[in-house]
PDB file of C-alpha atoms in Angstrom:
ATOM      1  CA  UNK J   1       0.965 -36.086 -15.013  1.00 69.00           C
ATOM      2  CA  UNK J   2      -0.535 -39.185 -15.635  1.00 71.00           C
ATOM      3  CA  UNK J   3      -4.525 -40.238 -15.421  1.00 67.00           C
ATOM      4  CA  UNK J   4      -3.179 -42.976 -12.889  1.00 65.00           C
ATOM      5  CA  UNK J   5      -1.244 -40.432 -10.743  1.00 67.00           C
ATOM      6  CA  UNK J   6      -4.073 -38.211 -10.404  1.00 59.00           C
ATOM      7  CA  UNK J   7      -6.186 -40.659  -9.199  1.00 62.00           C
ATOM      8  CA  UNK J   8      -3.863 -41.621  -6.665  1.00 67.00           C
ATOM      9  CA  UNK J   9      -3.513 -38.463  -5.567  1.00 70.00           C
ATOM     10  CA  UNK J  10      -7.217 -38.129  -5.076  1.00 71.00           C
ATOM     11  CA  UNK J  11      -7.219 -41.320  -3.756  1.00 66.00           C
ATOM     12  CA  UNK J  12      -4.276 -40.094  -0.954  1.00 68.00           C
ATOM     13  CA  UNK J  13      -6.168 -36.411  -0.576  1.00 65.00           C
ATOM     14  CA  UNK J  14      -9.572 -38.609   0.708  1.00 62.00           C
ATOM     15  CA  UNK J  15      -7.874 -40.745   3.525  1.00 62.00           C
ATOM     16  CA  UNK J  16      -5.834 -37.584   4.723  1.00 59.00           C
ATOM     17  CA  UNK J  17      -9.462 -35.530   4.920  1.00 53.00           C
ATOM     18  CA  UNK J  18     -11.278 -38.903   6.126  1.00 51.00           C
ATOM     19  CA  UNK J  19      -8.590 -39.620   9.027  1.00 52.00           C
ATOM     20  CA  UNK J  20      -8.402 -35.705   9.885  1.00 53.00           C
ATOM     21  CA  UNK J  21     -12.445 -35.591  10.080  1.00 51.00           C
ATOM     22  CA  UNK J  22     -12.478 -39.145  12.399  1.00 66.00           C
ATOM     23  CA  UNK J  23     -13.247 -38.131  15.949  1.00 93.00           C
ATOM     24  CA  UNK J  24     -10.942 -38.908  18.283  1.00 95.00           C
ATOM     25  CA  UNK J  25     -12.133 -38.616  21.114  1.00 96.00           C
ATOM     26  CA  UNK J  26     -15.005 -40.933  19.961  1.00 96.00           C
ATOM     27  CA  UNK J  27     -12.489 -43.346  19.104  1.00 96.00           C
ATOM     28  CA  UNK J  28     -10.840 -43.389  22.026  1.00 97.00           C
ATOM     29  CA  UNK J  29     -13.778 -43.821  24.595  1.00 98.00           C
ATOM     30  CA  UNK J  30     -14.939 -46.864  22.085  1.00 97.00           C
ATOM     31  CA  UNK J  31     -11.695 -48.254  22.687  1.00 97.00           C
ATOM     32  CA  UNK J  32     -11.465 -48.006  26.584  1.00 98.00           C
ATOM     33  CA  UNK J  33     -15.030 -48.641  26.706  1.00 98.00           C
ATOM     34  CA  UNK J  34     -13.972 -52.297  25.119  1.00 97.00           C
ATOM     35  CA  UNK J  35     -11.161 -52.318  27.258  1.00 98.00           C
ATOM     36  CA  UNK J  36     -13.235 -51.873  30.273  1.00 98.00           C
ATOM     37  CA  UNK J  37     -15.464 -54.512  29.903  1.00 97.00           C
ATOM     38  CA  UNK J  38     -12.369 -57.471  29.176  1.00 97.00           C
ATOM     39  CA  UNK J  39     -11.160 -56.329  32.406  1.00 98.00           C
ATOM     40  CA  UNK J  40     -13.949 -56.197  34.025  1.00 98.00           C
ATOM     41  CA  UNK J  41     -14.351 -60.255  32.808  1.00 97.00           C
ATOM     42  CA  UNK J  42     -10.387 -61.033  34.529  1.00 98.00           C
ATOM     43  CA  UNK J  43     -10.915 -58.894  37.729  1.00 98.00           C
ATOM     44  CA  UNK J  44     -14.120 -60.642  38.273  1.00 98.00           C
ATOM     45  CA  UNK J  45     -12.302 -64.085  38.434  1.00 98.00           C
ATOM     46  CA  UNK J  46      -9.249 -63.125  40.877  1.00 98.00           C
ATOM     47  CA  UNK J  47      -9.286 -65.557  43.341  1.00 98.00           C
ATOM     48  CA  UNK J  48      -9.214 -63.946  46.847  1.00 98.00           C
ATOM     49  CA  UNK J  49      -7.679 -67.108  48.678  1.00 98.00           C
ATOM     50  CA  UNK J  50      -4.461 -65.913  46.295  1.00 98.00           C
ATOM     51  CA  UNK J  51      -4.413 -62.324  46.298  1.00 98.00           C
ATOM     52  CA  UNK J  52      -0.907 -62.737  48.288  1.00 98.00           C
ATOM     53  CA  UNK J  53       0.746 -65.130  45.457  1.00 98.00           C
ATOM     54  CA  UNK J  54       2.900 -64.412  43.144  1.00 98.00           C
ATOM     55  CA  UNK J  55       4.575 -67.034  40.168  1.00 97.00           C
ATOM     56  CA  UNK J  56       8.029 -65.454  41.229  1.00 97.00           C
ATOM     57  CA  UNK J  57      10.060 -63.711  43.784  1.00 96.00           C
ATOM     58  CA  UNK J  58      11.032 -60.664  41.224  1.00 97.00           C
ATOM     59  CA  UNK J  59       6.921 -60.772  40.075  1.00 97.00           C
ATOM     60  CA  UNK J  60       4.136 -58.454  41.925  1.00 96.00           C
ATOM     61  CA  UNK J  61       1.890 -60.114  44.169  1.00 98.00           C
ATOM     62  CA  UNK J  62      -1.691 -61.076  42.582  1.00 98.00           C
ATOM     63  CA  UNK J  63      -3.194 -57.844  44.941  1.00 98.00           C
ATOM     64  CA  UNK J  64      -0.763 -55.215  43.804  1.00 98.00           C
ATOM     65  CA  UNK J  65      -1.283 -56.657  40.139  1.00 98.00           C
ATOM     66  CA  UNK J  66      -5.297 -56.586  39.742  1.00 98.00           C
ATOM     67  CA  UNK J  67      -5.356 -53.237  42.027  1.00 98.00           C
ATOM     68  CA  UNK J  68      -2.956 -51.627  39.780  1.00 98.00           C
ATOM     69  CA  UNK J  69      -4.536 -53.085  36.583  1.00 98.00           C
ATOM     70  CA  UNK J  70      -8.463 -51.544  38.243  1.00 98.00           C
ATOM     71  CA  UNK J  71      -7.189 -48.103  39.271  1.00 98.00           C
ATOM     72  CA  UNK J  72      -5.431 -47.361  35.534  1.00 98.00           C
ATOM     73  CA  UNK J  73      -8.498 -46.358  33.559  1.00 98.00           C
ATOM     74  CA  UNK J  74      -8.243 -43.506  36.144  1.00 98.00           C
ATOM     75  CA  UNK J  75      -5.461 -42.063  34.900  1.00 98.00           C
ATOM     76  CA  UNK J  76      -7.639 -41.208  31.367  1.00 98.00           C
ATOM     77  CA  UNK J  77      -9.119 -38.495  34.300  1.00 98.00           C
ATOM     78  CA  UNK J  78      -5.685 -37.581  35.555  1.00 98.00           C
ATOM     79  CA  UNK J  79      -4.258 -36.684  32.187  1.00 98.00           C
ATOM     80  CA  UNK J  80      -7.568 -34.664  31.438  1.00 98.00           C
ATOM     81  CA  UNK J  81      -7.178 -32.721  35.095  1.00 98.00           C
ATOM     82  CA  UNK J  82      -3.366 -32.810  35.970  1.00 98.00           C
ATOM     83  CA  UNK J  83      -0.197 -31.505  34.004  1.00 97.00           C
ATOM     84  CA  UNK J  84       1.450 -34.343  35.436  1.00 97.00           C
ATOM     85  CA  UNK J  85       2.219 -36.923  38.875  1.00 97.00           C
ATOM     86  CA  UNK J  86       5.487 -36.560  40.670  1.00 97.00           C
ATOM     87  CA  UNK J  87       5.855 -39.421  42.713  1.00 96.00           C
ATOM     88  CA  UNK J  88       8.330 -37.660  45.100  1.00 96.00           C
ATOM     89  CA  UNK J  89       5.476 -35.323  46.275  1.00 96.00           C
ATOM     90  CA  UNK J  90       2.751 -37.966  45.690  1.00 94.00           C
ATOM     91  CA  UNK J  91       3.882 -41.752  46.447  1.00 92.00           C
ATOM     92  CA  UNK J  92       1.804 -44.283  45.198  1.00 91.00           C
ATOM     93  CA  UNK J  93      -0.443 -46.084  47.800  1.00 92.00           C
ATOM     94  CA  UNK J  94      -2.097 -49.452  46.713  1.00 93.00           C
ATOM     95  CA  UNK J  95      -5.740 -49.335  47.087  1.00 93.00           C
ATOM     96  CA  UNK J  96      -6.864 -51.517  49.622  1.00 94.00           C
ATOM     97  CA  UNK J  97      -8.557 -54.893  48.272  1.00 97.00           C
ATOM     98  CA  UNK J  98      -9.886 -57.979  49.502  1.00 98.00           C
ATOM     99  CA  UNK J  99     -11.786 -59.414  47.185  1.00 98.00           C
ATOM    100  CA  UNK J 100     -12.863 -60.067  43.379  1.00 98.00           C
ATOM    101  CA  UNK J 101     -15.742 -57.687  44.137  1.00 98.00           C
ATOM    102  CA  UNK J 102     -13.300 -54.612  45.639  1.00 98.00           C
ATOM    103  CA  UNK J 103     -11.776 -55.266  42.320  1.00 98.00           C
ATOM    104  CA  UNK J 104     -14.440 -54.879  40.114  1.00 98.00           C
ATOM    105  CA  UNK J 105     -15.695 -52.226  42.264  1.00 98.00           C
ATOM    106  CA  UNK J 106     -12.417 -50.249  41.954  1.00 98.00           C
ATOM    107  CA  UNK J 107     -12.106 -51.299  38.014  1.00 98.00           C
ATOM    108  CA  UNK J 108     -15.823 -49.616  37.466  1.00 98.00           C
ATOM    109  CA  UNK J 109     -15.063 -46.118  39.802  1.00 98.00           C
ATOM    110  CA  UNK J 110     -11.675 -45.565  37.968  1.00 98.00           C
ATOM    111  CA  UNK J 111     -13.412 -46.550  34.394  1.00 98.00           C
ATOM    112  CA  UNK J 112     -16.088 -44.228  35.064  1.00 98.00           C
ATOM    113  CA  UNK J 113     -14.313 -41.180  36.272  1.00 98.00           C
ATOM    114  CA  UNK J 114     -11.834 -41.252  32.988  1.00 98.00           C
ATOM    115  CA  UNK J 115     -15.529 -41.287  30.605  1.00 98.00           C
ATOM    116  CA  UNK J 116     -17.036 -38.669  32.390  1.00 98.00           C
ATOM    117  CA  UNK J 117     -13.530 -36.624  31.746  1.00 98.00           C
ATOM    118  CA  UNK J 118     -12.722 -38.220  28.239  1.00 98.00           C
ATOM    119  CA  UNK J 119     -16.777 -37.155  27.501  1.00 97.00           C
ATOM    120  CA  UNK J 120     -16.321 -33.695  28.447  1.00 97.00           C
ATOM    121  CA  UNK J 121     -12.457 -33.122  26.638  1.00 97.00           C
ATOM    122  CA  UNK J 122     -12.036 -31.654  23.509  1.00 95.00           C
ATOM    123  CA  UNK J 123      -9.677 -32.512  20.645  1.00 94.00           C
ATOM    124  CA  UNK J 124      -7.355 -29.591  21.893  1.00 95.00           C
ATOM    125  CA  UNK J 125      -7.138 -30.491  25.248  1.00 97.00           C
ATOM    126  CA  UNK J 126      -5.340 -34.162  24.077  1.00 97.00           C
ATOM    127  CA  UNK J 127      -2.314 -31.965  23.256  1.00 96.00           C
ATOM    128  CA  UNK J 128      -1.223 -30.326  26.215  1.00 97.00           C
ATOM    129  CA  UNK J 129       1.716 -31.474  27.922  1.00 98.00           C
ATOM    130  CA  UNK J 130       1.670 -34.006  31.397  1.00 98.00           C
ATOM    131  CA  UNK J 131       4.854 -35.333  32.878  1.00 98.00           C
ATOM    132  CA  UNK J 132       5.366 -38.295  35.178  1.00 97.00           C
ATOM    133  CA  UNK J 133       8.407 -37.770  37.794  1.00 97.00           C
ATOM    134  CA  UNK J 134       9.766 -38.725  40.852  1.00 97.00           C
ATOM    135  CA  UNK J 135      11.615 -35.642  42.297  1.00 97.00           C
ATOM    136  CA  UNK J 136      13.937 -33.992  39.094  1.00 97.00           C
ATOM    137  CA  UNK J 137      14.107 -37.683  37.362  1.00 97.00           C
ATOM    138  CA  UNK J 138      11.571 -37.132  34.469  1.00 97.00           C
ATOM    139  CA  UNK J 139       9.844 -40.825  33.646  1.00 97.00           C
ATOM    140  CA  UNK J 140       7.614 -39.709  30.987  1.00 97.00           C
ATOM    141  CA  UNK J 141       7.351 -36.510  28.812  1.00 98.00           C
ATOM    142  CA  UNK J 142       3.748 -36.763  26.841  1.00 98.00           C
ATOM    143  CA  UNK J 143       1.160 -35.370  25.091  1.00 98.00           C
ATOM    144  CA  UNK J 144      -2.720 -36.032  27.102  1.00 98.00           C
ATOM    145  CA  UNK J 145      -3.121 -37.873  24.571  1.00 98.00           C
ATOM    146  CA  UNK J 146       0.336 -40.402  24.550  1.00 98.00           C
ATOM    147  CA  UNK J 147      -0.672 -40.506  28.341  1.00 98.00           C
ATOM    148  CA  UNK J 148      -4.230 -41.842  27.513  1.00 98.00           C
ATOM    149  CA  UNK J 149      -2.983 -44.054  25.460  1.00 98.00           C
ATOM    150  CA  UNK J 150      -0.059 -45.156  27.521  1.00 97.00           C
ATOM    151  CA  UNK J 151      -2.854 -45.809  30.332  1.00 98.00           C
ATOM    152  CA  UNK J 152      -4.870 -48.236  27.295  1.00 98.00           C
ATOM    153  CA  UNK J 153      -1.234 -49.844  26.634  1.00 98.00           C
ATOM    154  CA  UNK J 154      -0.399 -50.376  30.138  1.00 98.00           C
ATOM    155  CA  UNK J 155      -3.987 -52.029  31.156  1.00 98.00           C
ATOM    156  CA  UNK J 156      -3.273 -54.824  28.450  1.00 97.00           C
ATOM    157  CA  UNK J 157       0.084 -55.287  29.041  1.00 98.00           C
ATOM    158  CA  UNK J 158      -0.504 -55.777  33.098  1.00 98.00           C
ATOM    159  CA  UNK J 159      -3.547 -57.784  32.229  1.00 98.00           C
ATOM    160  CA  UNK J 160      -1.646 -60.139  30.028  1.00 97.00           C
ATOM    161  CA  UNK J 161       0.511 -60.781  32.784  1.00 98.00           C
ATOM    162  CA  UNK J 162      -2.337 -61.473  34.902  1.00 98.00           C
ATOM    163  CA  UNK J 163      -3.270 -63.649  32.628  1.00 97.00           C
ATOM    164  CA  UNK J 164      -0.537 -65.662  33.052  1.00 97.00           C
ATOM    165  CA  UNK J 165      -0.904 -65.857  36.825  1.00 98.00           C
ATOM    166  CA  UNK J 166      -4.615 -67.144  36.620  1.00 98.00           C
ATOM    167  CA  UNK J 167      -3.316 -69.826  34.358  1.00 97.00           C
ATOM    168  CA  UNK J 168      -1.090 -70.984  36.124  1.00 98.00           C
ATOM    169  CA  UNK J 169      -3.077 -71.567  38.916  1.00 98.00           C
ATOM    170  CA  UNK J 170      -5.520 -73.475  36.436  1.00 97.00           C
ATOM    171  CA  UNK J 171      -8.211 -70.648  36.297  1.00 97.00           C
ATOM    172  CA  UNK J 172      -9.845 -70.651  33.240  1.00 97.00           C
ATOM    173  CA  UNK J 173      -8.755 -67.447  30.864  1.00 96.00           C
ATOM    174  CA  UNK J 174     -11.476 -64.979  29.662  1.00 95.00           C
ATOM    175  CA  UNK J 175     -11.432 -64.335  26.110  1.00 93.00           C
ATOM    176  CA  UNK J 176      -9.898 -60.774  25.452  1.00 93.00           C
ATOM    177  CA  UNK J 177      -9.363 -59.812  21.674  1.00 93.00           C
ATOM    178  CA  UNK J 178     -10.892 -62.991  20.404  1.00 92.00           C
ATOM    179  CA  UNK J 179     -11.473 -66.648  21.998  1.00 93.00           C
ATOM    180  CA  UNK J 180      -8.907 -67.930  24.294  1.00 93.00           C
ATOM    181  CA  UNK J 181      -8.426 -71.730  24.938  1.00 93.00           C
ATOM    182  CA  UNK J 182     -10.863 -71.609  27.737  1.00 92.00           C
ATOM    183  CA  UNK J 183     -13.293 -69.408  26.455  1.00 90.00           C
ATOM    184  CA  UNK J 184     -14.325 -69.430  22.760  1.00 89.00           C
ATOM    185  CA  UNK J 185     -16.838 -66.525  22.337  1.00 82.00           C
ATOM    186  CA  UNK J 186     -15.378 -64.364  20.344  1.00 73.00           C
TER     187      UNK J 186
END
């Protein structure tokens, strides 16, 4: 075996022990923490006058949007406490919202419940199994973790299409993962 191989074997053997020695669940409350606070900048700006508007008939209203977008960083706490959500046993009612304040209200209860669960979790916990269903109709099949995550996913994906709302009603768009055209703090 070659010098050169060696060393990339070495090289490999160090990332493997680096990655394995990261701590994940400090990684992951970084990342929702950072999450959290972007947000927290587009619920703060949802006008109330259009909570009931929508920029098409097959779209969610503005209200169902931002209420679902505030009450996801509490499903970090429902992965950590539940195996799982049927919605045949538990339908999903909308939080009730009036305002840019209920939202940012709601945003900061949900956030904080999933960091006071995500703080206590261990490593080992991430791995056991939670299933969303409705009735026998299995929508998701995940690790804790793959749900956390799915949770992150789905609170940038719903906020980019918030996004999209605000601008087209001419609201100026918070920066998220770097400037946007209306904002250009990075």
């Amino acid at each position: 075996m070659s010098l050169a191989s060696l060393l990339l074997m070495e090289m490999h053997l160090t990332e493997t022990t680096k990655l394995k020695n990261m701590d994940l669940i400090k990684l992951l409350l970084k990342e929702f923490e950072a999450e959290f606070k972007t947000t927290k900048k587009f619920m703060a700006i949802v006008p109330a006058d259009k909570l009931d508007w929508a920029p098409h008939e097959k779209s969610m209203k503005m209200k169902s949007l931002a209420s679902h977008i505030a009450e996801l960083p509490s499903w970090v706490s429902m992965a950590l406490t539940t195996d799982g959500l049927d919605f045949a046993t538990a339908p999903y009612e909308e939080n009730p919202v009036s305002s840019a304040e209920d939202l940012v209200n709601l945003l900061e209860k949900s956030y904080e419940s999933g960091k006071a669960e995500l703080e206590k979790a261990s490593e080992a916990d991430l791995e056991g199994k939670w299933v969303l269903q409705n009735g026998e109709q299995v929508l998701a099949n995940y690790t804790k973790y793959e749900t956390i995550r799915h949770a992150f996913s789905q609170t940038t994906h719903h906020r980019a299409q918030l996004g999209v709302y605000l601008r087209l009603l001419d609201i100026p768009i918070p920066g998220s993962y770097g400037p946007s055209a209306d904002d250009q703090n990075f």
